[in-house]
PDB file of C-alpha atoms in Angstrom:
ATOM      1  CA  UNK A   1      24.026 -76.744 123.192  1.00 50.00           C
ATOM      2  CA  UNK A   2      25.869 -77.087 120.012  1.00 58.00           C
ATOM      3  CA  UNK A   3      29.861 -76.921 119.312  1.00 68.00           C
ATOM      4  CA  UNK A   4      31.373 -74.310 117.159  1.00 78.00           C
ATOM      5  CA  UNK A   5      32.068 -75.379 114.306  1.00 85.00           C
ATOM      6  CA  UNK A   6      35.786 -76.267 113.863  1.00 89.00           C
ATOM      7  CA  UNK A   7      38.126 -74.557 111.600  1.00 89.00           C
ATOM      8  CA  UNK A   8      38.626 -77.579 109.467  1.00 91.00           C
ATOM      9  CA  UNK A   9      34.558 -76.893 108.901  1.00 93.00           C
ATOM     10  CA  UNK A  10      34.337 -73.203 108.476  1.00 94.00           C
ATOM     11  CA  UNK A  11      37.064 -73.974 105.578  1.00 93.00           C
ATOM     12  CA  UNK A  12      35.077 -76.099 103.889  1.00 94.00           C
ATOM     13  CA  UNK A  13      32.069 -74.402 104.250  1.00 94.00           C
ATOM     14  CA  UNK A  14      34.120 -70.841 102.893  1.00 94.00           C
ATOM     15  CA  UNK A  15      35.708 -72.748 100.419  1.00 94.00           C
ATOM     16  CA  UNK A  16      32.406 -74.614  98.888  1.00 96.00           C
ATOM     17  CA  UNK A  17      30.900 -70.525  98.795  1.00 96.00           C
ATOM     18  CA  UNK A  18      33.847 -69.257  96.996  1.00 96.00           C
ATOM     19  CA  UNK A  19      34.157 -72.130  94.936  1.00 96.00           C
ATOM     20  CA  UNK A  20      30.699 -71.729  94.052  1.00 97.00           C
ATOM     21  CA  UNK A  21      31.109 -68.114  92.315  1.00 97.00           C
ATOM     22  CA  UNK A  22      31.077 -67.683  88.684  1.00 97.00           C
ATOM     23  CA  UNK A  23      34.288 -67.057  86.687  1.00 96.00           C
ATOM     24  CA  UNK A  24      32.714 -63.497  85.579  1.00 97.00           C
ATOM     25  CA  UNK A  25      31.885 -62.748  89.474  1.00 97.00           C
ATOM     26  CA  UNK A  26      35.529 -63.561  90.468  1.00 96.00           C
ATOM     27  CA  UNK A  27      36.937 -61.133  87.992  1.00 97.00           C
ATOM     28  CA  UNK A  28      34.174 -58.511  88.867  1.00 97.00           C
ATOM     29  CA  UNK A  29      35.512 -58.810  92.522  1.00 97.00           C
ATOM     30  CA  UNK A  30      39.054 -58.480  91.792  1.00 97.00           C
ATOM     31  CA  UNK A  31      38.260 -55.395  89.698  1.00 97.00           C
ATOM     32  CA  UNK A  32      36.077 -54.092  92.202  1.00 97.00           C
ATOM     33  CA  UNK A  33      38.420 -54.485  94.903  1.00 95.00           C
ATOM     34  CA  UNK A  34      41.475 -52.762  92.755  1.00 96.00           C
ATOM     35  CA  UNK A  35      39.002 -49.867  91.972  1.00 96.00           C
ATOM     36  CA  UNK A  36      38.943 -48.804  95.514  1.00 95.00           C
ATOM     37  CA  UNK A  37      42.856 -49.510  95.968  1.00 94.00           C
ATOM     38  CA  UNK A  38      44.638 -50.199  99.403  1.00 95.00           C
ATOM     39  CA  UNK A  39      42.828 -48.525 102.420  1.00 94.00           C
ATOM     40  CA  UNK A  40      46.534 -46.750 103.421  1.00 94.00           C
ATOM     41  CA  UNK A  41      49.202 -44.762 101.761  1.00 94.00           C
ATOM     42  CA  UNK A  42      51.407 -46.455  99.232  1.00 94.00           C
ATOM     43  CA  UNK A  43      54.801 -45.140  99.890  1.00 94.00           C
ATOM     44  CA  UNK A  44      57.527 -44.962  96.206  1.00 96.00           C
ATOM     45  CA  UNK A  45      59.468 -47.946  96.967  1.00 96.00           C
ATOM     46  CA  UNK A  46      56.963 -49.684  99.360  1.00 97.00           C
ATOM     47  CA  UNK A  47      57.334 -53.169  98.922  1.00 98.00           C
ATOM     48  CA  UNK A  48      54.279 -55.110  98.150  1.00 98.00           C
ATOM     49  CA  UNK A  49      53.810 -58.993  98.090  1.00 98.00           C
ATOM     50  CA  UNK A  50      50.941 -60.523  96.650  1.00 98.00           C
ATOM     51  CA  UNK A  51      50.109 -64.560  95.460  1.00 97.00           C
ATOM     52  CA  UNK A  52      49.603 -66.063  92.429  1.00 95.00           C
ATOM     53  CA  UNK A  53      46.204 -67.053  92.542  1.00 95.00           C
ATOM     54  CA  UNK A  54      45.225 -71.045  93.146  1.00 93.00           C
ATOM     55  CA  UNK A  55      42.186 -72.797  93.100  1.00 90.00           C
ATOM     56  CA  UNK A  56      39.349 -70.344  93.405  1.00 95.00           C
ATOM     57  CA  UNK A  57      41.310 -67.478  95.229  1.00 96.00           C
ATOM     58  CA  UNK A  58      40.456 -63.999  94.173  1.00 97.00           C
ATOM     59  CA  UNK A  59      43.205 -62.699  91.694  1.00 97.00           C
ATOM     60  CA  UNK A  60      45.248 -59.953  93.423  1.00 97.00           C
ATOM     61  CA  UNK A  61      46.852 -59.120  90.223  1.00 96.00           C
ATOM     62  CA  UNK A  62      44.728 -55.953  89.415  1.00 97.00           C
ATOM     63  CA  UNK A  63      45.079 -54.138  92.609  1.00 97.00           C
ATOM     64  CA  UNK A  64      49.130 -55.151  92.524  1.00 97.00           C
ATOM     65  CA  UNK A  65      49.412 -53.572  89.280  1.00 96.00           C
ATOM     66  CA  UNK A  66      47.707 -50.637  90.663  1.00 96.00           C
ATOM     67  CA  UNK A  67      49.885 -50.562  93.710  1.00 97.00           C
ATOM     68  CA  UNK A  68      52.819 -50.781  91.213  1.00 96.00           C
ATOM     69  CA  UNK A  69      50.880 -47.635  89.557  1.00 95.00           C
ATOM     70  CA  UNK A  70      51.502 -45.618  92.359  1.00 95.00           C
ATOM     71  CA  UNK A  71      55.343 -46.579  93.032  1.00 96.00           C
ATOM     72  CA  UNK A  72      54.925 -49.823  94.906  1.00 97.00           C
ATOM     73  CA  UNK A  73      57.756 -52.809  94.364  1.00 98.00           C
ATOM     74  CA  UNK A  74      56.028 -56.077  93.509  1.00 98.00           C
ATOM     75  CA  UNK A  75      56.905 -59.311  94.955  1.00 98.00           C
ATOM     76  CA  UNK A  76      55.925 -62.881  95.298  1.00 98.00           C
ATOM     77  CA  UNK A  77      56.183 -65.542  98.149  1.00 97.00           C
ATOM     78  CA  UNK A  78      58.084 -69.100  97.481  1.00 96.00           C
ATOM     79  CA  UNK A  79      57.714 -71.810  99.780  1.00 93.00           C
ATOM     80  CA  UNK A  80      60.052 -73.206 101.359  1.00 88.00           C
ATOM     81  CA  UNK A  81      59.633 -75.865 104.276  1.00 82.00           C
ATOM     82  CA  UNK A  82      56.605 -76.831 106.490  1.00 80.00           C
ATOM     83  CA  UNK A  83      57.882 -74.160 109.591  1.00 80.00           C
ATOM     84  CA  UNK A  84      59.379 -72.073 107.382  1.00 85.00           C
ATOM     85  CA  UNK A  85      58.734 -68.347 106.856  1.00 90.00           C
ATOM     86  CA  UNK A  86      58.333 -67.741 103.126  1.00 95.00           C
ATOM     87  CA  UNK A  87      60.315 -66.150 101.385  1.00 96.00           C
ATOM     88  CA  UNK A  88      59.786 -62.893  98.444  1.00 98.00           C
ATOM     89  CA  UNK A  89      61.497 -62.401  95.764  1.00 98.00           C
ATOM     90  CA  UNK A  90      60.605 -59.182  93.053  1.00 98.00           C
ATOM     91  CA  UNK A  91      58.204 -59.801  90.593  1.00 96.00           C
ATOM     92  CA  UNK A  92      56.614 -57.503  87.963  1.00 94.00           C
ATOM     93  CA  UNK A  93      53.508 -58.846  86.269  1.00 90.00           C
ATOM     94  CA  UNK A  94      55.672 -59.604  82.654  1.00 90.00           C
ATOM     95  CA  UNK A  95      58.116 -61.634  84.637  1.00 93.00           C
ATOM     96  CA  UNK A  96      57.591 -65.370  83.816  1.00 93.00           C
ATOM     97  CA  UNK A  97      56.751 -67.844  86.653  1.00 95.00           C
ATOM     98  CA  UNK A  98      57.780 -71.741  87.838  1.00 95.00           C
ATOM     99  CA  UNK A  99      55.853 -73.924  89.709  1.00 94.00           C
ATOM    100  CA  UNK A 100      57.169 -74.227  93.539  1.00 91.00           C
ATOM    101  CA  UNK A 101      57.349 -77.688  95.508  1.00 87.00           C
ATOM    102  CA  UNK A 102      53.859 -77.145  96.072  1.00 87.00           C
ATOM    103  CA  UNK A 103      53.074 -76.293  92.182  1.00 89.00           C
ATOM    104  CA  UNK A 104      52.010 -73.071  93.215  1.00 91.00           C
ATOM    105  CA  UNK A 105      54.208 -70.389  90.417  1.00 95.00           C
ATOM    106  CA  UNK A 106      56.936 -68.841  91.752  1.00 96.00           C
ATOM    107  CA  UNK A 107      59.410 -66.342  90.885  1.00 97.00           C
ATOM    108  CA  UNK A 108      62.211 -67.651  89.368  1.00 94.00           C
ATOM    109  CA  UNK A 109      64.953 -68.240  92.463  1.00 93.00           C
ATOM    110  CA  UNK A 110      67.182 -66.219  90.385  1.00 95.00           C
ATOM    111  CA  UNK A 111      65.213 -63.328  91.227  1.00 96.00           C
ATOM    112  CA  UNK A 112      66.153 -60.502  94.054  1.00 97.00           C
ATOM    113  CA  UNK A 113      65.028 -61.537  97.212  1.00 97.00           C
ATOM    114  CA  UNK A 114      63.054 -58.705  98.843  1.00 97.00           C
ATOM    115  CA  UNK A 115      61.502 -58.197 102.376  1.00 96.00           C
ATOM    116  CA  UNK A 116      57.635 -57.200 102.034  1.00 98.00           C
ATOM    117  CA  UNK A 117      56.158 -53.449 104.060  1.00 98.00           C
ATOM    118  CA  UNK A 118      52.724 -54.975 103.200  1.00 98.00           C
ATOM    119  CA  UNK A 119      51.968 -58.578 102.315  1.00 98.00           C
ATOM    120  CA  UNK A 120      48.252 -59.641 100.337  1.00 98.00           C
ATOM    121  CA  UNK A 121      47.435 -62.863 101.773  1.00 97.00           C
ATOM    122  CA  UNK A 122      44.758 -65.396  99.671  1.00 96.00           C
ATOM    123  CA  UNK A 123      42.435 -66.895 102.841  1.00 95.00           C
ATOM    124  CA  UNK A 124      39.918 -69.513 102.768  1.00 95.00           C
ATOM    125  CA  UNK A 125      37.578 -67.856 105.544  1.00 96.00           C
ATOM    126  CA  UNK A 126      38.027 -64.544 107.655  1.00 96.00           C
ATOM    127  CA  UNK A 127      36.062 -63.060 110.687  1.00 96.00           C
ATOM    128  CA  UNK A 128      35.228 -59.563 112.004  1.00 93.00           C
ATOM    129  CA  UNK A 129      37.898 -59.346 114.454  1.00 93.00           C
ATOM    130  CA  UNK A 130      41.080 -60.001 111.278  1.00 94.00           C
ATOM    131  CA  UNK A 131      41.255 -63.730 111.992  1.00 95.00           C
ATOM    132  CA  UNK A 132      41.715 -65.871 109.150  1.00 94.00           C
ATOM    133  CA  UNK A 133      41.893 -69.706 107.922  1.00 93.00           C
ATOM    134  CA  UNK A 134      44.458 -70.640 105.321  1.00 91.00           C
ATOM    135  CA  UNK A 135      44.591 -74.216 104.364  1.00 87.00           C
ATOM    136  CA  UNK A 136      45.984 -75.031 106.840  1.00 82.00           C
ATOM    137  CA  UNK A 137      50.013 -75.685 107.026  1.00 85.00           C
ATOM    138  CA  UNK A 138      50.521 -72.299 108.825  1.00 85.00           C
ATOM    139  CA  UNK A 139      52.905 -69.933 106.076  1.00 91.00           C
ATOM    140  CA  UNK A 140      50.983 -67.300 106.480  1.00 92.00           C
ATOM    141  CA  UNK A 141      51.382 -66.868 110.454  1.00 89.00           C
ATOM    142  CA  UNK A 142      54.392 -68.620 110.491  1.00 91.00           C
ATOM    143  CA  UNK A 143      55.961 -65.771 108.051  1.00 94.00           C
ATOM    144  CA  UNK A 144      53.941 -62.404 109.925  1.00 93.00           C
ATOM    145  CA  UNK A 145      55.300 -63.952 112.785  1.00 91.00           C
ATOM    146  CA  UNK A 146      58.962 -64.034 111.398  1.00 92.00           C
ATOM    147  CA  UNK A 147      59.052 -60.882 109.722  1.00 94.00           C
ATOM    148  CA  UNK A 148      57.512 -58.679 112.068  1.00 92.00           C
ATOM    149  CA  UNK A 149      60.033 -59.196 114.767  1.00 93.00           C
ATOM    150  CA  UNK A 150      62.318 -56.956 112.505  1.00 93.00           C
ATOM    151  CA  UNK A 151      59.249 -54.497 111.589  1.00 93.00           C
ATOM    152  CA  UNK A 152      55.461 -54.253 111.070  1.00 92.00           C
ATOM    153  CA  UNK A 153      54.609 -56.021 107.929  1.00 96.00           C
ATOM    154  CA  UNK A 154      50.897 -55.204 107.181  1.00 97.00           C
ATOM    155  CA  UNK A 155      48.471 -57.973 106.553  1.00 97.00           C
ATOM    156  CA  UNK A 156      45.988 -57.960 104.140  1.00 98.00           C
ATOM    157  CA  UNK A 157      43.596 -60.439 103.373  1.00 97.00           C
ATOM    158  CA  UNK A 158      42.005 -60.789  99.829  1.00 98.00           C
ATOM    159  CA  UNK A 159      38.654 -62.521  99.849  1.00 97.00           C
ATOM    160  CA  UNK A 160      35.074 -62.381  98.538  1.00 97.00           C
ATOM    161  CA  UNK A 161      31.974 -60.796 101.070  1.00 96.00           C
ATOM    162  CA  UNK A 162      30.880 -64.814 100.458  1.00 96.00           C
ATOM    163  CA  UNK A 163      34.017 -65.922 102.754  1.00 96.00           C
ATOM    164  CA  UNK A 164      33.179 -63.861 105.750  1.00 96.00           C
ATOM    165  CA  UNK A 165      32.259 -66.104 108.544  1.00 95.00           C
ATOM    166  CA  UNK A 166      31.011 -64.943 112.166  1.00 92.00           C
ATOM    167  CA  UNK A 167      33.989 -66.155 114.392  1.00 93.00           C
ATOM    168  CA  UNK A 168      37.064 -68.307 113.791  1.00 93.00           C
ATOM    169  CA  UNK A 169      38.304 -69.811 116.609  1.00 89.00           C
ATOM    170  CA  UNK A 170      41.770 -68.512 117.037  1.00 83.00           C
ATOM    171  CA  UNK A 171      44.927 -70.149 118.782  1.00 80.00           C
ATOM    172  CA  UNK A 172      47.783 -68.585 120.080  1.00 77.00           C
ATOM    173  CA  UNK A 173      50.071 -68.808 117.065  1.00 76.00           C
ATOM    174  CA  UNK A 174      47.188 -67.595 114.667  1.00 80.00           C
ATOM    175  CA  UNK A 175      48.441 -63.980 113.378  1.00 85.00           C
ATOM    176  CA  UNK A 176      45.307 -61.860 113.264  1.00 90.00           C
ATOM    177  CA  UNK A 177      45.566 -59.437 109.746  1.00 96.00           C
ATOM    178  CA  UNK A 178      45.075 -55.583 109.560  1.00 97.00           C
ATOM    179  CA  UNK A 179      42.966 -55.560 106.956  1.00 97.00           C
ATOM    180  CA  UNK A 180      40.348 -57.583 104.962  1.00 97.00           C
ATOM    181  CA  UNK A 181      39.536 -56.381 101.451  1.00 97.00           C
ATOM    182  CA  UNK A 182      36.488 -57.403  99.553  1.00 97.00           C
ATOM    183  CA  UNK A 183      34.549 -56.794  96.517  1.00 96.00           C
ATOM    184  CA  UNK A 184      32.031 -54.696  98.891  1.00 95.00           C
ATOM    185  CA  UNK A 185      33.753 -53.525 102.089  1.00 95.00           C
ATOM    186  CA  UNK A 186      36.914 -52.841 103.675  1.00 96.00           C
ATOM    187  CA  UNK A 187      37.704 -54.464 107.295  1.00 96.00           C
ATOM    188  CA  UNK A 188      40.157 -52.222 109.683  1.00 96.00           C
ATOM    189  CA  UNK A 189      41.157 -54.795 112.375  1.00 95.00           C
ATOM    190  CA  UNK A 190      43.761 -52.331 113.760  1.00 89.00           C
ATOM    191  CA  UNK A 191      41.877 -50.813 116.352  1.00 76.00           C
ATOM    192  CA  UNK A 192      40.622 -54.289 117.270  1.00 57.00           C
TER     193      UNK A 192
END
């Protein structure tokens, strides 16, 4: 018999596929992706989070600015402490960014903070029931977990077909998303 791989493998194995894609394929995904827009109803005023893309993460910034198109608020995260829930502050794609303690860019801390309806999450690997593998410090979960004792925040993952991996194991504090968006397919994990 032969162990499942651990998630500290499936990452790098997601990780070396996505970092393997071409500069032009990355921007043909995130195009892709925008062209067939959020799989739900973008309410005037909803507020939307996305990430300012690292490494070799697929670039939300088309499909924010057609969120923001259809009357969505845009926001960003900033971290703040290892067990800390991020926070958002507003963000429009003109608005200039810092680098965070991470040297990820930020929105500038003078900027409103705001409380996300629907958060875009960057993700190293995902599976077919909405579980996902960050890099592993635990924002993202820590965060859904946070917010969505006031309301339902809805996740969405951003990733390319190439991350898709056939089960993650999850733990108890892993926060599965409701939705996976790719360059091919959308993933519904709410029925799930």
């Amino acid at each position: 018999m032969h162990a499942s791989p651990s998630k500290a493998e499936l990452r790098a194995l997601a990780l070396a596929k996505r970092d393997a894609l071409s500069d032009e394929q990355r921007a043909t995904a995130a195009e892709a992706l925008a062209k067939r827009g959020a799989p739900f109803e973008i309410a005037q005023g909803m507020i939307v989070s996305g990430y300012a893309p690292i490494r070799s993460e697929l670039d939300p910034a088309p499909l924010m600015k057609k969120l923001a198109d259809k009357g969505a608020r845009l926001a960003l995260p900033c971290i703040n402490a290892r067990g800390q829930s991020l926070t958002f502050r507003s963000w429009s794609p003109q608005d200039r960014l810092m680098l965070g303690p991470l040297g990820i860019p930020e929105p500038s801390p003078a900027a409103a903070e705001v409380h996300p309806d629907v958060m875009l999450v960057p993700l190293a690997a995902f599976d077919k029931l909405g579980h996902r593998i960050g890099y592993g410090a635990g924002y993202y979960d820590y965060t859904f977990a946070h917010l969505r004792k006031a309301k339902h925040v809805i996740g969405v993952g951003l990733a390319f077909a190439a991350q898709e991996t056939r089960a993650i194991p999850a733990l108890s504090h892993d926060v599965p998303l409701d939705f996976v968006l790719t360059e091919r397919k959308t993933f519904d994990f709410r029925s799930s």
